[in-house]
Short mmCIF file of C-alpha atoms in Angstrom, two decimals:
data_model
loop_
_atom_site.label_atom_id
_atom_site.label_comp_id
_atom_site.label_asym_id
_atom_site.label_seq_id
_atom_site.Cartn_x
_atom_site.Cartn_y
_atom_site.Cartn_z
CA MET A 1 7.12 -35.78 -19.47
CA ASP A 2 10.90 -34.41 -18.51
CA ILE A 3 11.33 -31.35 -16.47
CA LYS A 4 12.21 -29.06 -19.61
CA GLU A 5 9.30 -30.01 -21.48
CA LYS A 6 7.17 -29.41 -18.35
CA ALA A 7 8.76 -25.79 -18.03
CA LEU A 8 8.13 -25.14 -21.75
CA LYS A 9 4.47 -26.18 -21.35
CA THR A 10 4.24 -23.72 -18.11
CA ILE A 11 6.01 -20.98 -20.48
CA LYS A 12 3.42 -21.39 -23.39
CA LYS A 13 0.69 -21.86 -21.25
CA TYR A 14 1.13 -18.62 -19.41
CA SER A 15 3.24 -16.88 -22.22
CA LEU A 16 5.86 -16.18 -20.25
CA LEU A 17 8.63 -15.55 -22.99
CA GLN A 18 8.39 -13.83 -26.15
CA PRO A 19 11.01 -14.24 -28.93
CA GLY A 20 14.21 -11.75 -28.25
CA ASP A 21 13.43 -11.03 -24.70
CA SER A 22 16.13 -10.20 -22.43
CA ILE A 23 15.73 -11.98 -19.15
CA LEU A 24 17.15 -11.47 -15.84
CA ILE A 25 17.40 -14.61 -13.65
CA ALA A 26 17.33 -14.15 -9.78
CA LEU A 27 20.02 -16.63 -8.80
CA SER A 28 20.61 -17.45 -5.17
CA GLY A 29 22.71 -20.85 -5.90
CA GLY A 30 20.16 -22.86 -4.58
CA PRO A 31 18.50 -25.83 -6.74
CA ASP A 32 15.69 -23.71 -7.83
CA SER A 33 17.54 -20.90 -9.21
CA VAL A 34 20.26 -22.99 -10.60
CA CYS A 35 17.81 -25.33 -12.35
CA LEU A 36 15.84 -22.44 -13.71
CA SER A 37 19.06 -20.94 -15.13
CA VAL A 38 19.81 -24.36 -17.10
CA ILE A 39 16.61 -24.68 -18.00
CA LEU A 40 16.52 -21.10 -19.46
CA ASP A 41 20.07 -21.73 -21.14
CA GLU A 42 18.86 -24.58 -22.86
CA LEU A 43 15.74 -22.78 -24.26
CA LYS A 44 17.68 -19.76 -25.15
CA ASP A 45 18.03 -20.58 -28.96
CA ASN A 46 14.14 -21.47 -29.08
CA PHE A 47 13.49 -18.03 -28.07
CA ASN A 48 16.71 -15.81 -29.07
CA LEU A 49 16.96 -14.91 -25.34
CA SER A 50 19.41 -12.66 -23.79
CA LEU A 51 20.43 -14.03 -20.07
CA HIS A 52 21.59 -12.05 -17.22
CA ALA A 53 21.73 -13.28 -13.78
CA LEU A 54 21.92 -11.25 -10.36
CA TYR A 55 22.84 -12.58 -6.86
CA VAL A 56 21.88 -10.57 -4.04
CA ASN A 57 23.85 -10.36 -0.77
CA HIS A 58 21.61 -9.66 2.30
CA GLY A 59 24.16 -8.98 4.57
CA LEU A 60 23.05 -11.83 6.78
CA ARG A 61 25.42 -14.73 6.31
CA PRO A 62 28.75 -13.01 5.43
CA GLU A 63 30.73 -16.41 5.20
CA GLU A 64 28.24 -18.41 3.26
CA SER A 65 27.19 -15.38 1.08
CA ARG A 66 30.88 -14.91 -0.15
CA GLU A 67 31.08 -18.76 -0.90
CA GLU A 68 27.52 -18.38 -2.73
CA GLU A 69 28.67 -15.39 -5.01
CA ALA A 70 31.86 -16.91 -6.05
CA PHE A 71 29.87 -20.09 -6.93
CA CYS A 72 27.14 -18.15 -8.82
CA ARG A 73 29.72 -16.12 -10.71
CA ARG A 74 31.71 -19.71 -11.78
CA PHE A 75 28.26 -21.18 -12.62
CA CYS A 76 27.44 -18.25 -14.93
CA ASP A 77 30.82 -18.09 -16.54
CA GLU A 78 30.32 -21.80 -17.26
CA LEU A 79 27.16 -21.10 -18.91
CA GLY A 80 27.97 -17.82 -20.76
CA ILE A 81 25.24 -15.90 -18.71
CA LYS A 82 26.27 -12.42 -17.66
CA PHE A 83 26.51 -12.21 -14.08
CA HIS A 84 25.64 -9.36 -11.57
CA PHE A 85 25.72 -8.86 -7.95
CA GLU A 86 24.14 -6.56 -5.43
CA THR A 87 24.97 -6.04 -1.71
CA VAL A 88 21.88 -4.80 0.54
CA LYS A 89 21.57 -4.47 4.43
CA ALA A 90 18.74 -6.09 5.02
CA LYS A 91 18.99 -5.98 9.08
CA GLU A 92 19.55 -2.34 8.97
CA TYR A 93 16.56 -1.97 6.79
CA SER A 94 14.33 -3.73 9.05
CA GLU A 95 15.00 -1.76 12.11
CA THR A 96 14.68 1.48 10.00
CA ASN A 97 11.40 0.59 8.45
CA ARG A 98 9.98 -1.70 11.50
CA LEU A 99 9.66 -4.64 9.35
CA ASN A 100 10.63 -8.33 10.36
CA LEU A 101 13.89 -9.29 8.78
CA GLN A 102 12.20 -11.59 6.01
CA GLU A 103 10.00 -8.91 4.78
CA ALA A 104 12.87 -6.36 4.87
CA ALA A 105 15.25 -8.60 2.97
CA ARG A 106 12.54 -9.20 0.32
CA GLU A 107 11.81 -5.48 -0.11
CA LEU A 108 15.45 -4.95 -0.75
CA ARG A 109 15.72 -7.99 -3.19
CA TYR A 110 13.18 -7.16 -5.38
CA ASP A 111 14.37 -3.28 -5.35
CA ALA A 112 17.95 -4.83 -6.42
CA PHE A 113 15.88 -6.88 -9.08
CA GLU A 114 14.22 -3.69 -10.62
CA LYS A 115 17.28 -1.69 -10.85
CA THR A 116 19.24 -4.44 -12.42
CA ALA A 117 16.50 -5.23 -15.01
CA LEU A 118 16.57 -1.14 -15.86
CA LYS A 119 20.39 -1.23 -15.99
CA THR A 120 20.35 -4.45 -18.35
CA GLY A 121 17.22 -3.62 -20.33
CA ALA A 122 15.53 -7.04 -19.09
CA ASP A 123 11.98 -7.58 -20.28
CA ARG A 124 11.33 -10.18 -17.75
CA ILE A 125 12.69 -10.89 -14.23
CA ALA A 126 12.60 -14.89 -13.87
CA LEU A 127 12.08 -16.45 -10.52
CA GLY A 128 12.73 -19.87 -9.14
CA HIS A 129 9.45 -20.59 -7.52
CA ASN A 130 8.23 -24.19 -7.75
CA ALA A 131 5.20 -26.09 -7.08
CA ASP A 132 6.13 -27.08 -3.27
CA ASP A 133 6.58 -23.41 -2.77
CA GLN A 134 2.96 -22.68 -4.24
CA ALA A 135 1.61 -25.18 -1.92
CA GLU A 136 3.54 -24.15 0.99
CA THR A 137 2.32 -20.37 0.32
CA VAL A 138 -1.45 -21.57 -0.08
CA VAL A 139 -1.31 -23.62 3.35
CA MET A 140 0.46 -20.60 4.85
CA ARG A 141 -2.38 -18.38 3.66
CA LEU A 142 -5.26 -20.43 4.73
CA ILE A 143 -3.84 -20.87 8.27
CA ARG A 144 -3.69 -16.66 8.46
CA GLY A 145 -6.84 -16.64 6.79
CA ALA A 146 -7.54 -15.64 3.26
CA GLY A 147 -10.10 -15.51 0.40
CA ARG A 148 -10.18 -16.86 -3.00
CA LYS A 149 -7.49 -14.38 -4.13
CA GLY A 150 -5.03 -15.36 -1.43
CA LEU A 151 -5.50 -18.98 -1.88
CA SER A 152 -5.06 -18.75 -5.51
CA GLY A 153 -1.23 -18.58 -4.69
CA ILE A 154 1.59 -17.48 -6.02
CA PRO A 155 0.67 -15.87 -9.67
CA PRO A 156 3.10 -17.57 -12.69
CA VAL A 157 3.29 -14.20 -14.19
CA ARG A 158 2.68 -10.66 -13.06
CA ASN A 159 3.31 -6.98 -14.04
CA LEU A 160 6.01 -5.13 -11.87
CA GLU A 161 5.41 -1.40 -12.40
CA PHE A 162 7.51 0.65 -10.20
CA GLU A 163 9.38 3.56 -9.52
CA VAL A 164 13.25 3.32 -9.14
CA ARG A 165 14.65 5.47 -6.27
CA SER A 166 17.86 5.97 -7.70
CA SER A 167 18.36 9.39 -9.40
CA GLU A 168 20.50 7.86 -11.95
CA LEU A 169 17.80 5.71 -13.35
CA LYS A 170 14.65 7.95 -14.10
CA VAL A 171 12.93 5.34 -16.28
CA ASN A 172 9.42 3.98 -15.71
CA LYS A 173 9.30 0.58 -17.50
CA ASN A 174 6.74 -2.26 -16.90
CA ILE A 175 8.58 -5.47 -16.49
CA LEU A 176 7.25 -9.06 -16.03
CA ILE A 177 7.91 -11.38 -13.20
CA ILE A 178 8.00 -14.94 -14.52
CA ARG A 179 8.11 -18.24 -12.69
CA PRO A 180 8.72 -21.24 -15.42
CA LEU A 181 8.89 -23.72 -12.60
CA ILE A 182 5.77 -22.97 -10.77
CA ASP A 183 4.24 -26.26 -11.91
CA ILE A 184 7.44 -28.50 -11.27
CA GLU A 185 7.79 -30.30 -7.84
CA ARG A 186 10.97 -29.89 -5.63
CA SER A 187 11.83 -33.48 -5.83
CA GLU A 188 11.80 -33.28 -9.84
CA ILE A 189 14.20 -30.31 -9.60
CA GLU A 190 16.48 -32.13 -7.25
CA ALA A 191 16.28 -35.17 -9.65
CA PHE A 192 17.17 -33.43 -12.57
CA LEU A 193 20.13 -31.64 -11.14
CA SER A 194 21.51 -35.01 -9.77
CA GLU A 195 20.82 -36.75 -13.25
CA LYS A 196 22.94 -33.89 -14.60
CA HIS A 197 25.59 -33.90 -12.14
CA ILE A 198 25.15 -30.20 -11.46
CA SER A 199 25.85 -28.82 -7.86
CA TYR A 200 24.11 -26.16 -5.93
CA MET A 201 24.40 -24.15 -2.69
CA THR A 202 22.34 -24.94 0.76
CA ASP A 203 21.27 -21.78 2.13
CA SER A 204 21.55 -22.95 6.32
CA SER A 205 18.84 -20.38 6.89
CA ASN A 206 16.56 -22.73 5.12
CA LEU A 207 17.09 -25.48 7.80
CA ARG A 208 16.22 -23.69 10.82
CA LYS A 209 12.82 -23.97 12.51
CA ASP A 210 12.39 -20.52 14.09
CA TYR A 211 11.01 -19.46 10.61
CA SER A 212 7.20 -20.40 10.20
CA ARG A 213 7.80 -21.16 6.51
CA ASN A 214 10.60 -23.87 7.43
CA ARG A 215 8.59 -25.27 9.80
CA LEU A 216 5.58 -25.51 7.57
CA ARG A 217 7.82 -27.21 4.82
CA GLN A 218 9.67 -29.63 7.10
CA GLU A 219 6.95 -30.33 9.57
CA VAL A 220 3.33 -29.53 8.35
CA ILE A 221 3.53 -30.40 4.75
CA PRO A 222 5.10 -34.00 5.44
CA LEU A 223 2.23 -34.59 7.74
CA LEU A 224 -0.32 -33.71 5.38
CA GLN A 225 1.44 -35.84 2.84
CA GLU A 226 0.47 -38.95 4.98
CA TYR A 227 -3.16 -38.20 3.97
CA ASN A 228 -2.58 -37.41 0.47
CA PRO A 229 0.69 -38.26 -1.07
CA SER A 230 -0.01 -36.15 -4.00
CA LEU A 231 -0.69 -33.10 -1.81
CA ILE A 232 1.54 -30.57 -3.53
CA ALA A 233 -0.28 -31.20 -7.00
CA THR A 234 -3.54 -31.19 -5.38
CA ILE A 235 -2.98 -27.99 -3.96
CA ASN A 236 -1.44 -26.46 -7.04
CA ARG A 237 -4.71 -27.69 -9.12
CA THR A 238 -6.50 -26.11 -6.53
CA ALA A 239 -4.87 -22.70 -6.81
CA ASP A 240 -5.27 -22.87 -10.58
CA ILE A 241 -8.86 -23.07 -9.98
CA MET A 242 -9.04 -20.35 -7.66
CA ARG A 243 -6.90 -18.20 -9.83
CA GLU A 244 -9.05 -18.56 -13.03
CA GLU A 245 -12.50 -17.61 -10.82
CA ASP A 246 -10.43 -14.78 -9.03
CA GLU A 247 -9.67 -13.41 -12.44
CA TYR A 248 -13.19 -13.36 -13.70
CA LEU A 249 -14.27 -11.90 -10.46
CA GLU A 250 -11.85 -8.97 -10.75
CA ILE A 251 -13.37 -7.94 -13.91
CA ILE A 252 -16.73 -7.58 -12.26
CA VAL A 253 -14.64 -5.64 -9.49
CA THR A 254 -13.20 -3.45 -11.66
CA LYS A 255 -16.55 -2.47 -13.36
CA THR A 256 -18.05 -2.27 -9.73
CA LEU A 257 -15.22 0.16 -8.34
CA MET A 258 -15.09 2.51 -11.40
CA ARG A 259 -18.67 3.52 -10.32
CA LEU A 260 -17.79 3.83 -6.51
CA ILE A 261 -14.95 6.31 -6.86
CA SER A 262 -15.76 9.90 -5.97
CA ARG A 263 -12.17 11.19 -5.73
CA LYS A 264 -8.80 9.56 -6.00
CA THR A 265 -5.20 10.66 -5.19
CA ASP A 266 -1.88 8.97 -5.10
CA ASP A 267 -2.35 8.45 -1.18
CA ASP A 268 -6.34 8.15 -0.67
CA ILE A 269 -9.40 7.02 -2.22
CA GLU A 270 -12.97 8.16 -1.71
CA LEU A 271 -15.83 5.89 -2.23
CA PHE A 272 -19.48 6.50 -2.21
CA LEU A 273 -20.78 4.94 0.93
CA PHE A 274 -24.45 3.99 0.04
CA PRO A 275 -23.67 1.46 -2.64
CA LEU A 276 -21.18 -0.24 -0.13
CA GLU A 277 -23.83 -0.42 2.38
CA ASN A 278 -26.11 -2.30 0.19
CA MET A 279 -23.57 -4.64 -1.56
CA GLU A 280 -23.00 -8.30 -1.04
CA LYS A 281 -20.05 -9.48 0.84
CA PRO A 282 -18.41 -11.59 -1.78
CA ILE A 283 -17.98 -8.58 -4.16
CA LEU A 284 -17.78 -6.09 -1.05
CA ARG A 285 -14.34 -7.77 0.06
CA ARG A 286 -12.63 -7.33 -3.24
CA VAL A 287 -13.98 -4.05 -3.90
CA ILE A 288 -12.14 -3.16 -0.53
CA ARG A 289 -8.92 -5.05 -1.39
CA ARG A 290 -8.62 -3.56 -4.73
CA ALA A 291 -9.30 0.11 -2.92
CA VAL A 292 -6.77 -0.67 -0.30
CA ASN A 293 -4.33 -1.75 -2.95
CA GLU A 294 -4.83 1.74 -4.61
CA THR A 295 -3.47 3.51 -1.60
CA ARG A 296 -0.47 1.70 -0.30
CA GLY A 297 -0.59 -1.98 -1.38
CA LEU A 298 -1.84 -4.94 0.38
CA ARG A 299 1.28 -6.10 2.14
CA GLY A 300 0.17 -6.92 5.74
CA ILE A 301 -3.52 -6.81 4.89
CA ASP A 302 -5.37 -10.29 6.23
CA LEU A 303 -8.78 -10.96 5.86
CA ILE A 304 -9.55 -9.83 9.49
CA HIS A 305 -8.60 -6.16 8.41
CA ILE A 306 -10.91 -6.55 5.36
CA GLU A 307 -13.77 -7.61 7.65
CA ASP A 308 -13.02 -4.91 10.12
CA ILE A 309 -13.81 -2.42 7.34
CA ILE A 310 -17.02 -4.24 6.19
CA LYS A 311 -17.96 -3.88 10.05
CA LEU A 312 -17.22 -0.01 9.66
CA ILE A 313 -19.24 0.17 6.40
CA LYS A 314 -22.17 -1.72 7.63
CA THR A 315 -22.63 -0.69 11.15
CA GLY A 316 -19.93 2.12 12.05
CA ARG A 317 -20.84 5.99 12.47
CA ALA A 318 -19.68 9.12 10.76
CA GLY A 319 -16.25 9.78 12.05
CA ASP A 320 -15.34 6.06 12.99
CA SER A 321 -12.16 4.91 11.55
CA VAL A 322 -10.07 1.55 11.48
CA ALA A 323 -6.55 1.54 11.57
CA LEU A 324 -4.85 -1.09 9.11
CA PRO A 325 -1.19 -2.28 8.51
CA GLY A 326 1.26 0.18 6.59
CA LYS A 327 -0.30 3.20 8.35
CA ILE A 328 -3.40 2.64 6.20
CA ARG A 329 -6.75 4.22 7.89
CA ALA A 330 -10.37 3.47 6.77
CA VAL A 331 -12.48 6.57 7.50
CA ARG A 332 -16.22 6.37 7.50
CA LYS A 333 -17.77 9.84 6.79
CA TYR A 334 -21.71 10.78 6.41
CA SER A 335 -21.72 9.87 2.83
CA THR A 336 -18.31 8.18 1.78
CA LEU A 337 -15.82 6.11 2.80
CA ILE A 338 -12.04 7.03 2.65
CA LEU A 339 -9.09 4.64 2.49
CA THR A 340 -5.91 7.09 3.06
CA ALA A 341 -2.37 6.46 3.79
CA LEU A 342 -2.29 9.98 5.00
CA ALA A 343 -2.07 11.01 8.87
CA PRO A 344 -4.99 13.18 10.06
CA LEU A 345 -4.33 16.98 9.59
CA LYS A 346 -3.71 18.83 12.73
CA LEU A 347 -3.23 22.80 12.75
CA LYS A 348 -0.33 24.19 14.42
CA PRO A 349 -1.04 27.40 16.72
CA ARG A 350 -0.23 30.73 14.74
CA VAL A 351 -0.19 34.26 15.31
CA PHE A 352 -2.54 36.32 12.64
CA ASP A 353 -1.94 40.22 13.02
CA PRO A 354 -4.26 41.69 10.58
CA PRO A 355 -4.29 43.53 7.96
CA GLY A 356 -2.43 40.66 5.82
CA GLU A 357 -2.41 36.85 4.97
CA LEU A 358 -2.03 33.88 6.86
CA VAL A 359 -1.42 30.59 4.96
CA LEU A 360 -2.08 27.26 6.86
CA TYR A 361 0.36 24.99 4.97
CA GLU A 362 -1.30 21.84 6.53
CA ASP A 363 -4.34 21.93 4.62
CA GLY A 364 -3.68 24.72 2.07
CA ILE A 365 -6.21 27.14 3.41
CA VAL A 366 -5.09 30.91 3.35
CA LEU A 367 -6.92 33.63 5.49
CA LYS A 368 -6.76 37.07 4.02
CA ALA A 369 -7.81 40.00 6.46
CA GLU A 370 -8.26 43.64 5.74
CA ILE A 371 -9.40 46.69 7.85
CA ALA A 372 -12.01 48.91 6.30
CA GLU A 373 -14.38 51.89 7.62
CA THR A 374 -17.37 50.76 5.87
CA TRP A 375 -18.79 47.38 4.66
CA SER A 376 -22.04 45.94 3.27
CA ASN A 377 -23.96 43.32 4.81
CA ASP A 378 -23.26 40.96 1.85
CA TYR A 379 -21.68 38.11 3.46
CA ASN A 380 -22.10 34.49 4.63
CA GLY A 381 -20.10 34.02 7.72
CA LYS A 382 -18.41 30.90 6.03
CA ASP A 383 -15.68 31.73 3.60
CA THR A 384 -16.20 35.47 4.23
CA SER A 385 -16.74 37.22 7.95
CA VAL A 386 -16.80 40.76 9.04
CA PHE A 387 -16.01 41.76 12.44
CA ASP A 388 -16.41 44.65 14.86
CA LEU A 389 -12.76 45.80 15.22
CA ASP A 390 -13.20 47.57 18.36
CA ARG A 391 -14.39 44.43 19.96
CA LEU A 392 -11.20 42.31 19.22
CA VAL A 393 -8.00 42.01 20.94
CA LEU A 394 -5.11 41.83 18.25
CA PRO A 395 -3.07 39.83 17.37
CA LEU A 396 -5.22 36.99 16.63
CA GLU A 397 -4.64 33.42 17.25
CA VAL A 398 -5.42 30.73 14.68
CA ARG A 399 -5.56 27.18 16.00
CA MET A 400 -7.26 23.61 15.98
CA ARG A 401 -9.94 22.73 18.44
CA GLN A 402 -9.33 22.38 22.18
CA LYS A 403 -11.15 20.48 24.81
CA GLY A 404 -13.86 22.60 26.25
CA ASP A 405 -14.22 25.18 23.42
CA TYR A 406 -17.33 26.91 23.00
CA PHE A 407 -18.77 29.84 21.38
CA TYR A 408 -21.81 31.80 20.45
CA PRO A 409 -22.75 30.74 16.96
CA ALA A 410 -24.08 33.61 14.96
CA GLY A 411 -27.94 33.66 14.62
CA PHE A 412 -28.19 30.80 17.02
CA GLY A 413 -28.58 33.49 20.25
CA LYS A 414 -26.89 31.14 22.85
CA LYS A 415 -23.54 29.69 23.98
CA LYS A 416 -22.66 26.21 22.17
CA LYS A 417 -19.91 23.74 22.61
CA LEU A 418 -17.63 23.22 19.67
CA GLN A 419 -18.00 19.48 19.79
CA ASP A 420 -21.77 19.70 19.62
CA PHE A 421 -21.59 22.38 16.58
CA PHE A 422 -19.15 19.94 14.65
CA VAL A 423 -21.70 16.87 15.37
CA ASP A 424 -24.63 19.27 14.07
CA GLU A 425 -22.77 20.32 11.23
CA LYS A 426 -21.65 16.81 10.40
CA VAL A 427 -18.13 17.76 10.54
CA PRO A 428 -16.18 14.13 10.15
CA ARG A 429 -14.10 13.60 13.32
CA ASP A 430 -11.00 12.82 11.02
CA GLU A 431 -11.53 16.38 9.85
CA ARG A 432 -12.14 18.64 12.87
CA ASP A 433 -8.54 19.09 14.04
CA SER A 434 -7.85 20.65 10.77
CA VAL A 435 -10.52 23.53 10.78
CA PRO A 436 -9.22 26.83 11.83
CA ILE A 437 -10.44 28.19 15.17
CA VAL A 438 -9.85 31.98 14.92
CA VAL A 439 -9.26 33.31 18.51
CA SER A 440 -9.19 36.84 19.73
CA GLY A 441 -8.17 37.36 23.60
CA GLY A 442 -8.93 33.87 24.58
CA ASN A 443 -12.42 33.77 22.87
CA ILE A 444 -13.42 32.11 19.71
CA ILE A 445 -14.81 34.40 16.88
CA TRP A 446 -14.99 32.37 13.82
CA ILE A 447 -14.91 28.73 12.94
CA ALA A 448 -13.57 29.40 9.56
CA GLY A 449 -15.35 27.87 6.81
CA TYR A 450 -18.49 27.21 9.18
CA ARG A 451 -19.79 30.15 11.57
CA MET A 452 -18.67 33.40 12.98
CA ASP A 453 -19.49 34.16 16.81
CA GLU A 454 -22.66 36.63 17.52
CA ARG A 455 -20.69 38.60 20.14
CA TYR A 456 -17.86 39.85 17.56
CA ARG A 457 -19.81 40.24 14.47
CA ALA A 458 -20.07 43.94 12.59
CA LYS A 459 -23.53 45.24 13.55
CA GLU A 460 -25.30 48.74 13.24
CA GLY A 461 -23.19 51.31 14.94
CA THR A 462 -19.55 49.36 13.96
CA LYS A 463 -16.96 52.08 13.38
CA ARG A 464 -14.18 50.14 12.39
CA PHE A 465 -14.45 46.64 10.37
CA LEU A 466 -12.27 43.57 10.13
CA ILE A 467 -13.02 41.48 6.97
CA ILE A 468 -11.34 38.15 6.98
CA LYS A 469 -11.85 35.93 3.77
CA SER A 470 -10.95 32.07 3.99
CA PHE A 471 -10.03 30.36 0.62
CA LYS A 472 -7.95 27.27 -0.59
CA ARG A 473 -4.69 28.11 -2.62
#
């Protein structure tokens, strides 16, 4: 079976192309993308395809990049493929976003793919990953530590759902990433190009051994091939099996996760804790991965991080948390587990001079105060509190907790540390800095939403009343 037939078999197996598709080819000038372009050009009449190609200059190899761009432009002109190019600043982006250079280049490259796909109306973005890339990815993930999903490797096809940052492109379109060469080995690609006398460019960075991927390709894979000459094909078959089993398990995970979600926003997801505590690890790992992915994506999340969250679920206490890559936190509460990309809320100190309103923008709480000469005893001390105005020093201060805070909880009768009060009230540690503490003359008079201080509440003989209500905007 020649390389074109193998690619066509992969295309049919995974439904990579549909008649009339517009394809954006990621063209670097290297052997894989050049081979991909030639094969898609040869198949374009079969599927009535419209072909575009994009070259991305990452700003890392100025001289080589100019030569590559010129080569890709000539190559596309010869085949009649519409050529596009983008220039990005990978080094600057890596420093600004604290990413390594390869991660930064990848993010900018995919961003360029997405924007160009929208501009050209492309239905698919075709990438030149081959069977060797697949094998290298699986081995790399095995070294780092991965489960069945990670060991399924690079998917032949996946959805690309995105929001383009450019103000000119306010479009939300679902585009497929396809890899028609994923079942073809690098040696076959090079033989195909040699036989057809098709030239290509060589990226010098692929020869450097200071990149772990390159060392794996140049040193580890050849060593393993001494034990199994068919290593690439073997690993690819294993990845296929892993992927099929993973897809089946994902159906189970989807049904499980739907029953677990207590609350969900764009930045966090809250899961009921009791079912998680009693869940078997194989499913629990997958549920956690899916939940993390719902918050900020799984970039940088390894098996060790998933295990840390499982430990938090199984043995942690309320208020314990785990810090994850990408500024994600897993926080155990009393009855739920929260996975969030939001930083813990901390109230800034404010002056509050009743009567009037004070808006606490950090957590959307409003304090509304009024002064009266009469008031009924119909209040709960939580969202509404009534104070003896003549015992207070105005203006009041509203702040977050401080070390050493104490007050005299109404109905309790004696002094109590605020820390102990929060523990007794089961206020999660992650939320304690967002609880408004109302202070008069240096003394706490009210823990808004929880309890007022016995010393300052209105009693028989009070002549002037300060009523403060707390509510969400």
